[in-house]
CSV table of N, CA and C in Angstrom, one decimal:
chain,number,residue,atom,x,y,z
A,1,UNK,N,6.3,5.7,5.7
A,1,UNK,CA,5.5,6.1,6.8
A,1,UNK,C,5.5,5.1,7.9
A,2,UNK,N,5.3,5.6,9.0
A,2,UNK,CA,5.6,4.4,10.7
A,2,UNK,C,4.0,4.8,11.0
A,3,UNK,N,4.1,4.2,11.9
A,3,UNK,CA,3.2,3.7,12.5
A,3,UNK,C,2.4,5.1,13.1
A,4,UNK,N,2.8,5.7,13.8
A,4,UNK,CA,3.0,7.4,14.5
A,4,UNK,C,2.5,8.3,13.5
A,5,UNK,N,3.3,8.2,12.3
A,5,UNK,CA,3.1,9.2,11.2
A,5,UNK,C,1.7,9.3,10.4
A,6,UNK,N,1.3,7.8,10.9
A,6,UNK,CA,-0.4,6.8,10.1
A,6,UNK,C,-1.3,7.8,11.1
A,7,UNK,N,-1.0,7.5,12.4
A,7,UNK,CA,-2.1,7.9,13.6
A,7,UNK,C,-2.4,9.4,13.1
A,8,UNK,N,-1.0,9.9,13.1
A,8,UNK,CA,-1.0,11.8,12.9
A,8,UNK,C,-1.9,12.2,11.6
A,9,UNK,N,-2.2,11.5,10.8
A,9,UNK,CA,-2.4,11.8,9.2
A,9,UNK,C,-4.0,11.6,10.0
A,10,UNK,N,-4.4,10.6,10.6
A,10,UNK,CA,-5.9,10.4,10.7
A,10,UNK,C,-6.3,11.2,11.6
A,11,UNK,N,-5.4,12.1,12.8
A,11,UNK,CA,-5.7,12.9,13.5
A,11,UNK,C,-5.8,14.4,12.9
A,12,UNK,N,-4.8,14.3,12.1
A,12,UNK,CA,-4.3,15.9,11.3
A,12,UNK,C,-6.0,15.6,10.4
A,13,UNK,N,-6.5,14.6,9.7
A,13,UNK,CA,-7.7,14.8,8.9
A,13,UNK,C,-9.2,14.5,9.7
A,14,UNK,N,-9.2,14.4,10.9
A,14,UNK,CA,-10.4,14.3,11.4
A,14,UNK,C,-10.9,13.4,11.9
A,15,UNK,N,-10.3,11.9,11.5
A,15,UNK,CA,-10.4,10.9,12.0
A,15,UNK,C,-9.9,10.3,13.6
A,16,UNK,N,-10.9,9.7,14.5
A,16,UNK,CA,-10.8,8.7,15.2
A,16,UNK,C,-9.8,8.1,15.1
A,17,UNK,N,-9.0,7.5,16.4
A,17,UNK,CA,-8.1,6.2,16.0
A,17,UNK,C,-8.5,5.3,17.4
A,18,UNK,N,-9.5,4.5,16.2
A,18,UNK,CA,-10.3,3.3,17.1
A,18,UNK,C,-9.5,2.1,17.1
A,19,UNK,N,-9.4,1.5,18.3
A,19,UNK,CA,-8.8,0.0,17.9
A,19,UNK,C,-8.9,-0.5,17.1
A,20,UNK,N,-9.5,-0.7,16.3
A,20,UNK,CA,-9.4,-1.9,15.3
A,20,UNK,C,-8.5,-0.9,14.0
A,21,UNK,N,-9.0,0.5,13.8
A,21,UNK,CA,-7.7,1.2,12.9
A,21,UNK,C,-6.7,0.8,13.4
A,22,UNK,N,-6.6,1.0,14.9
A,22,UNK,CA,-5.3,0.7,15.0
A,22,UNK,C,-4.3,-0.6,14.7
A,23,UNK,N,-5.2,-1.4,15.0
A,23,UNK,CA,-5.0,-2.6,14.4
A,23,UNK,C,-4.8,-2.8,13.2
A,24,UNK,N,-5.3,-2.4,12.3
A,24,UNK,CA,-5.2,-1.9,10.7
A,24,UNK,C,-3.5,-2.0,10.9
A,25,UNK,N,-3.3,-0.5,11.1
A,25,UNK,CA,-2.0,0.3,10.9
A,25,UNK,C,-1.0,-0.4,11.3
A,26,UNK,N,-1.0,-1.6,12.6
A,26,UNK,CA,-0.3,-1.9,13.0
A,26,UNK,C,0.4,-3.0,12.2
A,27,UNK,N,-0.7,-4.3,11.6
A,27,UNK,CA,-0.5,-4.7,10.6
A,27,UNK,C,0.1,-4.7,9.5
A,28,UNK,N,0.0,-3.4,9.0
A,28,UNK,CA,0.5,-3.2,7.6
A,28,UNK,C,2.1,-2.4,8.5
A,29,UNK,N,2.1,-2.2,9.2
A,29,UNK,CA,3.4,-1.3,9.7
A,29,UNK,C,4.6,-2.9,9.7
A,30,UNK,N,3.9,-4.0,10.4
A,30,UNK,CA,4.6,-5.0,10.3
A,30,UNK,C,5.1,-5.8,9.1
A,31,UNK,N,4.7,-5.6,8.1
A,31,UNK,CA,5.0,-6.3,7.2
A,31,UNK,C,5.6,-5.6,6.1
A,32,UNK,N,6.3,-6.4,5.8
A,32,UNK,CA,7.2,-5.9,4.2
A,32,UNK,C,7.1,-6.1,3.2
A,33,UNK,N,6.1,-5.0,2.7
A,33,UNK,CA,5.6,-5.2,1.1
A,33,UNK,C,4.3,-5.6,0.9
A,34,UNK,N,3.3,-5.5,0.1
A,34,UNK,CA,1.9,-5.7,-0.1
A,34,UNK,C,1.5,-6.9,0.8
A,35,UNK,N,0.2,-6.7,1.0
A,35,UNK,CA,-0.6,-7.3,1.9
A,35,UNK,C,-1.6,-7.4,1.2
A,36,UNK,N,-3.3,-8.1,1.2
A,36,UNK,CA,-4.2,-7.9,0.6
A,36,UNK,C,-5.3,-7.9,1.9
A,37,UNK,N,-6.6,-7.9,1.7
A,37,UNK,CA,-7.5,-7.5,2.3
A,37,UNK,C,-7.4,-9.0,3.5
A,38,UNK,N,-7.4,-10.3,2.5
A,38,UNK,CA,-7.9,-11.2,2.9
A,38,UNK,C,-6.7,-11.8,4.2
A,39,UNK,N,-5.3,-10.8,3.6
A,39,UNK,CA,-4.3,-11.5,5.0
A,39,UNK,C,-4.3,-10.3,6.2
A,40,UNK,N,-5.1,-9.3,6.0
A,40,UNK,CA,-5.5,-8.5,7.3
A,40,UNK,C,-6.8,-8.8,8.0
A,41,UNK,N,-7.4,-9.5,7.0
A,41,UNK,CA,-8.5,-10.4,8.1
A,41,UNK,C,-8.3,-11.4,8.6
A,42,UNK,N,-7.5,-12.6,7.9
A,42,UNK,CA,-6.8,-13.6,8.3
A,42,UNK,C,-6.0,-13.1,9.9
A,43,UNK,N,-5.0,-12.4,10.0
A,43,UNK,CA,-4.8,-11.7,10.9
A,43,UNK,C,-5.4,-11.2,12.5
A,44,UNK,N,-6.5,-10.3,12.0
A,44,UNK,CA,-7.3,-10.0,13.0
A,44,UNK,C,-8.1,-10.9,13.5
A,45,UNK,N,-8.8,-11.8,12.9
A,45,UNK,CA,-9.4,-13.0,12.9
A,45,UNK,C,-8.7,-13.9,14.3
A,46,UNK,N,-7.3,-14.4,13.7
A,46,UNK,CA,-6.7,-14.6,15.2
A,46,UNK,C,-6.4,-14.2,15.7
A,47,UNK,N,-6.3,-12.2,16.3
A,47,UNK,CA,-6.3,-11.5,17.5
A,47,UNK,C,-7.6,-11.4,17.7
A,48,UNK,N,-8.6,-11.2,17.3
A,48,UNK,CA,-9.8,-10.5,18.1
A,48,UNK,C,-11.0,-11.6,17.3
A,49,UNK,N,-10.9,-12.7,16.8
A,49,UNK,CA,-12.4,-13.4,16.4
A,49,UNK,C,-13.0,-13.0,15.1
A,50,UNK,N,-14.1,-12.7,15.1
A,50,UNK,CA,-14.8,-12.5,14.2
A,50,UNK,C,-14.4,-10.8,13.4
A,51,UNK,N,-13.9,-10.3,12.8
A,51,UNK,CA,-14.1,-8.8,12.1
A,51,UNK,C,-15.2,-8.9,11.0
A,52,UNK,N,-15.7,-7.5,10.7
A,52,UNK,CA,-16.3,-7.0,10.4
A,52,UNK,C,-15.8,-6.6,8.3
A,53,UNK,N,-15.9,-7.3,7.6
A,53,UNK,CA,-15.3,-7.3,6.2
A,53,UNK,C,-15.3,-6.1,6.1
A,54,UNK,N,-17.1,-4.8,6.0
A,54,UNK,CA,-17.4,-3.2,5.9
A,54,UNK,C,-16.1,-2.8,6.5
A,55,UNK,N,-16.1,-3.1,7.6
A,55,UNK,CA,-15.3,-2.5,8.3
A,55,UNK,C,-13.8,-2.2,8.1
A,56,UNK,N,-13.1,-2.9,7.6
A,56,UNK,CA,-11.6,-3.3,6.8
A,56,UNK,C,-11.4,-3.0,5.5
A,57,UNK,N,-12.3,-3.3,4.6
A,57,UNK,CA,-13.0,-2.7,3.3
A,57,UNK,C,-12.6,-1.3,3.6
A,58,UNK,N,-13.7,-0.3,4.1
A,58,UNK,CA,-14.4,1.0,4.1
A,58,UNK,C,-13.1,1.8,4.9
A,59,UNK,N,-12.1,0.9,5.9
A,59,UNK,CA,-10.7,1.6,6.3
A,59,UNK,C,-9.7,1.0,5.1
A,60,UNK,N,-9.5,0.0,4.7
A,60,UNK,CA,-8.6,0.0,4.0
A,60,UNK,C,-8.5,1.5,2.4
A,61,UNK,N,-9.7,1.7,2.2
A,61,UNK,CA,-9.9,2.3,1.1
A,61,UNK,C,-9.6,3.9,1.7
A,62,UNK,N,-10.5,4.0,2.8
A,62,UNK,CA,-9.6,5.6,3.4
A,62,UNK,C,-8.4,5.5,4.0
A,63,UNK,N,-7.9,4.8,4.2
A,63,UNK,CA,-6.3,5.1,4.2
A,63,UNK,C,-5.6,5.3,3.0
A,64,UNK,N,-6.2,4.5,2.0
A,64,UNK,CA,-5.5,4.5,0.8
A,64,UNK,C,-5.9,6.4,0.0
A,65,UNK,N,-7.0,6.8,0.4
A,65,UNK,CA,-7.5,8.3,0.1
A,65,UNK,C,-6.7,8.9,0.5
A,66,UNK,N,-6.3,8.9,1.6
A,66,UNK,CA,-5.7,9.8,2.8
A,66,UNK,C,-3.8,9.4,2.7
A,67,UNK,N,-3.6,8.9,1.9
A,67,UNK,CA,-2.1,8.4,1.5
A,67,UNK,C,-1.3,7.8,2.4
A,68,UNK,N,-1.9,7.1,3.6
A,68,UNK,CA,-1.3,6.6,4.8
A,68,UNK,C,-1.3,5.2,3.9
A,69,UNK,N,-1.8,4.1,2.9
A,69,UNK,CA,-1.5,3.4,2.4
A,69,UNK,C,-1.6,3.1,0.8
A,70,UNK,N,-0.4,2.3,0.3
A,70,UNK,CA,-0.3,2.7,-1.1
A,70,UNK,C,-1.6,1.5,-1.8
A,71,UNK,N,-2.0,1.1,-2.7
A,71,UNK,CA,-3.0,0.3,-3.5
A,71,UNK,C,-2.3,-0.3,-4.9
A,72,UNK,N,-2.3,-1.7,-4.8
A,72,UNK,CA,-1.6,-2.0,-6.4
A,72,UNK,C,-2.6,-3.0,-6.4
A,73,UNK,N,-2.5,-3.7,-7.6
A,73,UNK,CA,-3.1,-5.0,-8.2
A,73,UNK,C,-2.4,-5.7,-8.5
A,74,UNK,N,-2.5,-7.0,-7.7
A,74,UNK,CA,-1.8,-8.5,-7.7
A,74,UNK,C,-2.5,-9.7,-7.8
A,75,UNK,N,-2.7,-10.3,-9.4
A,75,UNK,CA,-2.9,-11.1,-9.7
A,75,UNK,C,-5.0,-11.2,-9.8
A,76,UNK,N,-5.1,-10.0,-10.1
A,76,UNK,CA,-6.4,-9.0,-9.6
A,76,UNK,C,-7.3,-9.1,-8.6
A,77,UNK,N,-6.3,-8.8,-7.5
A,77,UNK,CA,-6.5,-8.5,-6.2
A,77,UNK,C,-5.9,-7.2,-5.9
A,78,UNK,N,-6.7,-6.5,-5.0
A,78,UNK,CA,-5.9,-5.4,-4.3
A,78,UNK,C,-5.7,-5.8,-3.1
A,79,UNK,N,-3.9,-4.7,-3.3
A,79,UNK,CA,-3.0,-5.3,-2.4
A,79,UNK,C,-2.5,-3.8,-1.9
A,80,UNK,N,-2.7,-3.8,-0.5
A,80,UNK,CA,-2.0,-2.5,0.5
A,80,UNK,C,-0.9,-2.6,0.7
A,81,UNK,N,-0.2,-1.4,1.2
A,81,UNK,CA,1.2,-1.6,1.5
A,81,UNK,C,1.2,0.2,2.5
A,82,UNK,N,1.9,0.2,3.7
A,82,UNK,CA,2.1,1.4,4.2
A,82,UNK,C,2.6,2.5,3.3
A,83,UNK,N,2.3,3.7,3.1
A,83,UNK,CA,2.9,4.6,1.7
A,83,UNK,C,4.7,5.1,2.4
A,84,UNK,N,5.2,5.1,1.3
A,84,UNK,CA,6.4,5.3,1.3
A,84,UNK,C,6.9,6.2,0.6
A,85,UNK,N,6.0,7.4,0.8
A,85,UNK,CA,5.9,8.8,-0.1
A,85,UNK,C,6.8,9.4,-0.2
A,86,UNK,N,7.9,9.2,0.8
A,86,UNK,CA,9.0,10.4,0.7
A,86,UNK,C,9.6,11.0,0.0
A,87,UNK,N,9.7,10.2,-0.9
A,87,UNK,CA,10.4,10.6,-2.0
A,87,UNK,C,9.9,9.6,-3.3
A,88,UNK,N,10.1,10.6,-4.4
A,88,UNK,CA,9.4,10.0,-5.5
A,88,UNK,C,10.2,8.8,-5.8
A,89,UNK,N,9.6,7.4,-6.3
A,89,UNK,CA,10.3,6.1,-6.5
A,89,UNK,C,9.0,5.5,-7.2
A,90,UNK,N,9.7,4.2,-7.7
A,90,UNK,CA,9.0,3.0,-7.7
A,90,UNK,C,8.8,2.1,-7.5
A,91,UNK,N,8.4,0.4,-7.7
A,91,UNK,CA,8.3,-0.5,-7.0
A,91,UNK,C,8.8,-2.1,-7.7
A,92,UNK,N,9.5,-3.0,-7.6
A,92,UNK,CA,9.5,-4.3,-7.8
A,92,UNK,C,8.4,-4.6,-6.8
A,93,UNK,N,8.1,-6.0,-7.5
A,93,UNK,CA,6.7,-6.3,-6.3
A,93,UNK,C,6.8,-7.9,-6.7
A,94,UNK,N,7.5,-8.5,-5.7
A,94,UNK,CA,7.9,-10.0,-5.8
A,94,UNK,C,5.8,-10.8,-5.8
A,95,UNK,N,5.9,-11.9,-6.4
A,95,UNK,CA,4.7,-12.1,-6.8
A,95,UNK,C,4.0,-13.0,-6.0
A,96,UNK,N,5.4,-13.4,-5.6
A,96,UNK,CA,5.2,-15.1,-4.6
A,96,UNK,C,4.7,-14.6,-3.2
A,97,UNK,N,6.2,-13.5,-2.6
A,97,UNK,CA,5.9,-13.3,-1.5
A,97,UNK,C,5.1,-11.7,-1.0
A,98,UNK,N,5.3,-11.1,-2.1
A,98,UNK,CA,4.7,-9.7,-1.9
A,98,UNK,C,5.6,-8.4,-1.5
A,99,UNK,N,6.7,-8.9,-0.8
A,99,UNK,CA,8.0,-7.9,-0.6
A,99,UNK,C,7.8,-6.7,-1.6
A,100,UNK,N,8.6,-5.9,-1.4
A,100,UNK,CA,8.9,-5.2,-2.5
A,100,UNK,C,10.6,-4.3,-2.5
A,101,UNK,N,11.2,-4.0,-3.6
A,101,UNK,CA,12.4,-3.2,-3.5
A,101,UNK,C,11.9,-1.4,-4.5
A,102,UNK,N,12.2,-0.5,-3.9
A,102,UNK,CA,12.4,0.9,-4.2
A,102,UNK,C,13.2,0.5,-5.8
A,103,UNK,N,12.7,1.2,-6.8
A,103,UNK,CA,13.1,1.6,-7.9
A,103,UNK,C,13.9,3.0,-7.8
A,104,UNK,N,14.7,3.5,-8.1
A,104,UNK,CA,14.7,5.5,-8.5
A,104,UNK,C,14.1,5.6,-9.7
A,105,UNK,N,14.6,4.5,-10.8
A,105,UNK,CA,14.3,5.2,-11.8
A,105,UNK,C,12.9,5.5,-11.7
A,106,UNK,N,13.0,6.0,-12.9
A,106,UNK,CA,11.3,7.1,-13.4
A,106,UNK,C,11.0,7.0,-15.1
A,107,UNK,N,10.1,6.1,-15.7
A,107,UNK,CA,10.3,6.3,-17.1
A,107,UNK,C,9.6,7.3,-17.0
A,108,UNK,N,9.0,8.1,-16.5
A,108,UNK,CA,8.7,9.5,-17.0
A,108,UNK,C,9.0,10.5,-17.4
A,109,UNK,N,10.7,10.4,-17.1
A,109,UNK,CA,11.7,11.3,-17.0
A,109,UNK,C,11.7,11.4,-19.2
A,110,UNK,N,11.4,10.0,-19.8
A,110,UNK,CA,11.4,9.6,-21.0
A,110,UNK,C,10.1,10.1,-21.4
A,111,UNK,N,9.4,9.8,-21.0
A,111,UNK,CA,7.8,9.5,-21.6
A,111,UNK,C,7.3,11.1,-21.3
A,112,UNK,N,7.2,11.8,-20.6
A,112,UNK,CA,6.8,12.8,-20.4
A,112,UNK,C,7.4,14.3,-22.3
A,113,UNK,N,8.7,13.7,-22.4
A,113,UNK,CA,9.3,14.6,-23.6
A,113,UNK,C,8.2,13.8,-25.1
A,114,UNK,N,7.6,12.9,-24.8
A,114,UNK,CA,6.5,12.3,-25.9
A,114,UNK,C,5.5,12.5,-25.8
A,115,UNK,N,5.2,13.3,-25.1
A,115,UNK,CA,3.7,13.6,-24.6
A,115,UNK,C,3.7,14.9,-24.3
A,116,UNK,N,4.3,16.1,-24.9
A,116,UNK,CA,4.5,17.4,-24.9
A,116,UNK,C,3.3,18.1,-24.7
A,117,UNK,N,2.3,18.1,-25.3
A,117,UNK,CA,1.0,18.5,-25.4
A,117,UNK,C,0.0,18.0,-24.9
A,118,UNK,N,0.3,16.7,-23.8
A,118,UNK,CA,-0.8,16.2,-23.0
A,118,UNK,C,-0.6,16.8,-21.4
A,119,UNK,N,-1.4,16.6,-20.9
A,119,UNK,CA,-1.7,17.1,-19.7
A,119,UNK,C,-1.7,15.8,-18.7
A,120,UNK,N,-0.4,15.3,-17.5
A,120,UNK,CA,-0.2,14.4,-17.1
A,120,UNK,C,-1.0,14.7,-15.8
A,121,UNK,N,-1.7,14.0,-15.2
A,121,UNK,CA,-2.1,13.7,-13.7
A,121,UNK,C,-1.3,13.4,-12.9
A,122,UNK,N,-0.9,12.0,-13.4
A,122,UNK,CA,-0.6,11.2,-12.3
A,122,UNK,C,0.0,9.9,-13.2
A,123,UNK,N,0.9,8.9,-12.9
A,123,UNK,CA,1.1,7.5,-13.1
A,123,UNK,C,2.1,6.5,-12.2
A,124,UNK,N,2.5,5.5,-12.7
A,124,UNK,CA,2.3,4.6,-11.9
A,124,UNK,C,3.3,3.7,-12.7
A,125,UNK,N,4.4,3.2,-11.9
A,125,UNK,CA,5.2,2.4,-12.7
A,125,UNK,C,5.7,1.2,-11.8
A,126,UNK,N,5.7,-0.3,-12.3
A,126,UNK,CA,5.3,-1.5,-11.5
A,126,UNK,C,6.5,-2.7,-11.9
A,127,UNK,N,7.5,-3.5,-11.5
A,127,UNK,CA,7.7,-4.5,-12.0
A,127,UNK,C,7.6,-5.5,-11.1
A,128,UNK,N,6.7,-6.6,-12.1
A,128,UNK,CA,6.4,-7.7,-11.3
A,128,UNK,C,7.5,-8.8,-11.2
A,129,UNK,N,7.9,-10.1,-10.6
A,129,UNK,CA,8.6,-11.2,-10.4
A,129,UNK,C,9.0,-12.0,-8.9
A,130,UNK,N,9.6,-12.4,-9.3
A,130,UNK,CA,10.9,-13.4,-7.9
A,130,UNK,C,11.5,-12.2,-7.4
A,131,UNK,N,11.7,-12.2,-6.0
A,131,UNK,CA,12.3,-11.7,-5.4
A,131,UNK,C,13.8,-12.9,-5.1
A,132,UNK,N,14.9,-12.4,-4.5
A,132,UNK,CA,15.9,-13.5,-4.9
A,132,UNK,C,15.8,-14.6,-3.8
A,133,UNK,N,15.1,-14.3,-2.6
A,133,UNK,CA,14.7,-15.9,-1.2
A,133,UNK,C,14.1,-16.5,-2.2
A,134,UNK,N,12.3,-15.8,-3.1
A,134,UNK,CA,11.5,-16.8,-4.2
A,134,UNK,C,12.0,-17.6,-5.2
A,135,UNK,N,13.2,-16.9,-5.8
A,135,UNK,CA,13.9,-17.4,-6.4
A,135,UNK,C,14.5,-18.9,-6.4
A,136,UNK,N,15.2,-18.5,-5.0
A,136,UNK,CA,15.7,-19.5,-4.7
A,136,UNK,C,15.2,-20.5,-3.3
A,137,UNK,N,14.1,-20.5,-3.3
A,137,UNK,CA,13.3,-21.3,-2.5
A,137,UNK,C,12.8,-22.3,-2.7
């Protein structure tokens, strides 16, 4: 998802796009791979001074409702990232820097023929490590 596609999802659902969302969006549009709360305040902090934590909080979590941003847990922190919904994938998620690389595979494609008789929602497949700059840095 860009930047355009973020605005349209908050316009297509009823939301405002106030500066400081926008500033949100813009943020996470910039960067490659998870972010956490505390480096989008770090951020805003030195564009505009003081922000509002409610305020970053209470948008970071409706974006993440509204699928304009994905939600993982790193090192037990949550960590944002723009959604990259297009197509079904999953994620490496370097630990150092936060990057991440597109998986295809799917153990689901496995796990789902072992679970015949359960009723699946939803899941979520993660590998954590070095990316190869971490690696070799």
């Amino acid at each position: 998802m860009n930047l355009q596609e973020a605005i349209a999802v908050l316009k297509e659902k009823g939301y405002k796009t106030t500066g400081k969302r926008k500033d949100i969006l813009e943020f996470f549009s910039s960067e490659d791979g998870y972010r956490s709360a505390k480096d989008l305040i770090a951020h805003l902090e030195k564009k505009d001074g003081a922000v509002s934590f409610d305020t970053i909080y209470r948008n970071l979590h409706l974006y993440n409702d509204l699928g304009i941003l994905e939600k993982t847990d790193l090192e037990g922190e949550k960590n944002f990232r723009l959604s990259c919904s297009h197509h079904h994938h999953h994620h490496f998620i370097c630990t150092d820097c936060g990057k991440t690389k597109e998986i295809e595979v799917c153990p689901m494609d496995t796990a789902s023929s072992e679970l015949k008789d359960y009723e699946i929602d939803d899941h979520k497949f993660e590998i954590y490590g070095k990316c190869p700059a971490c690696v070799h840095a």
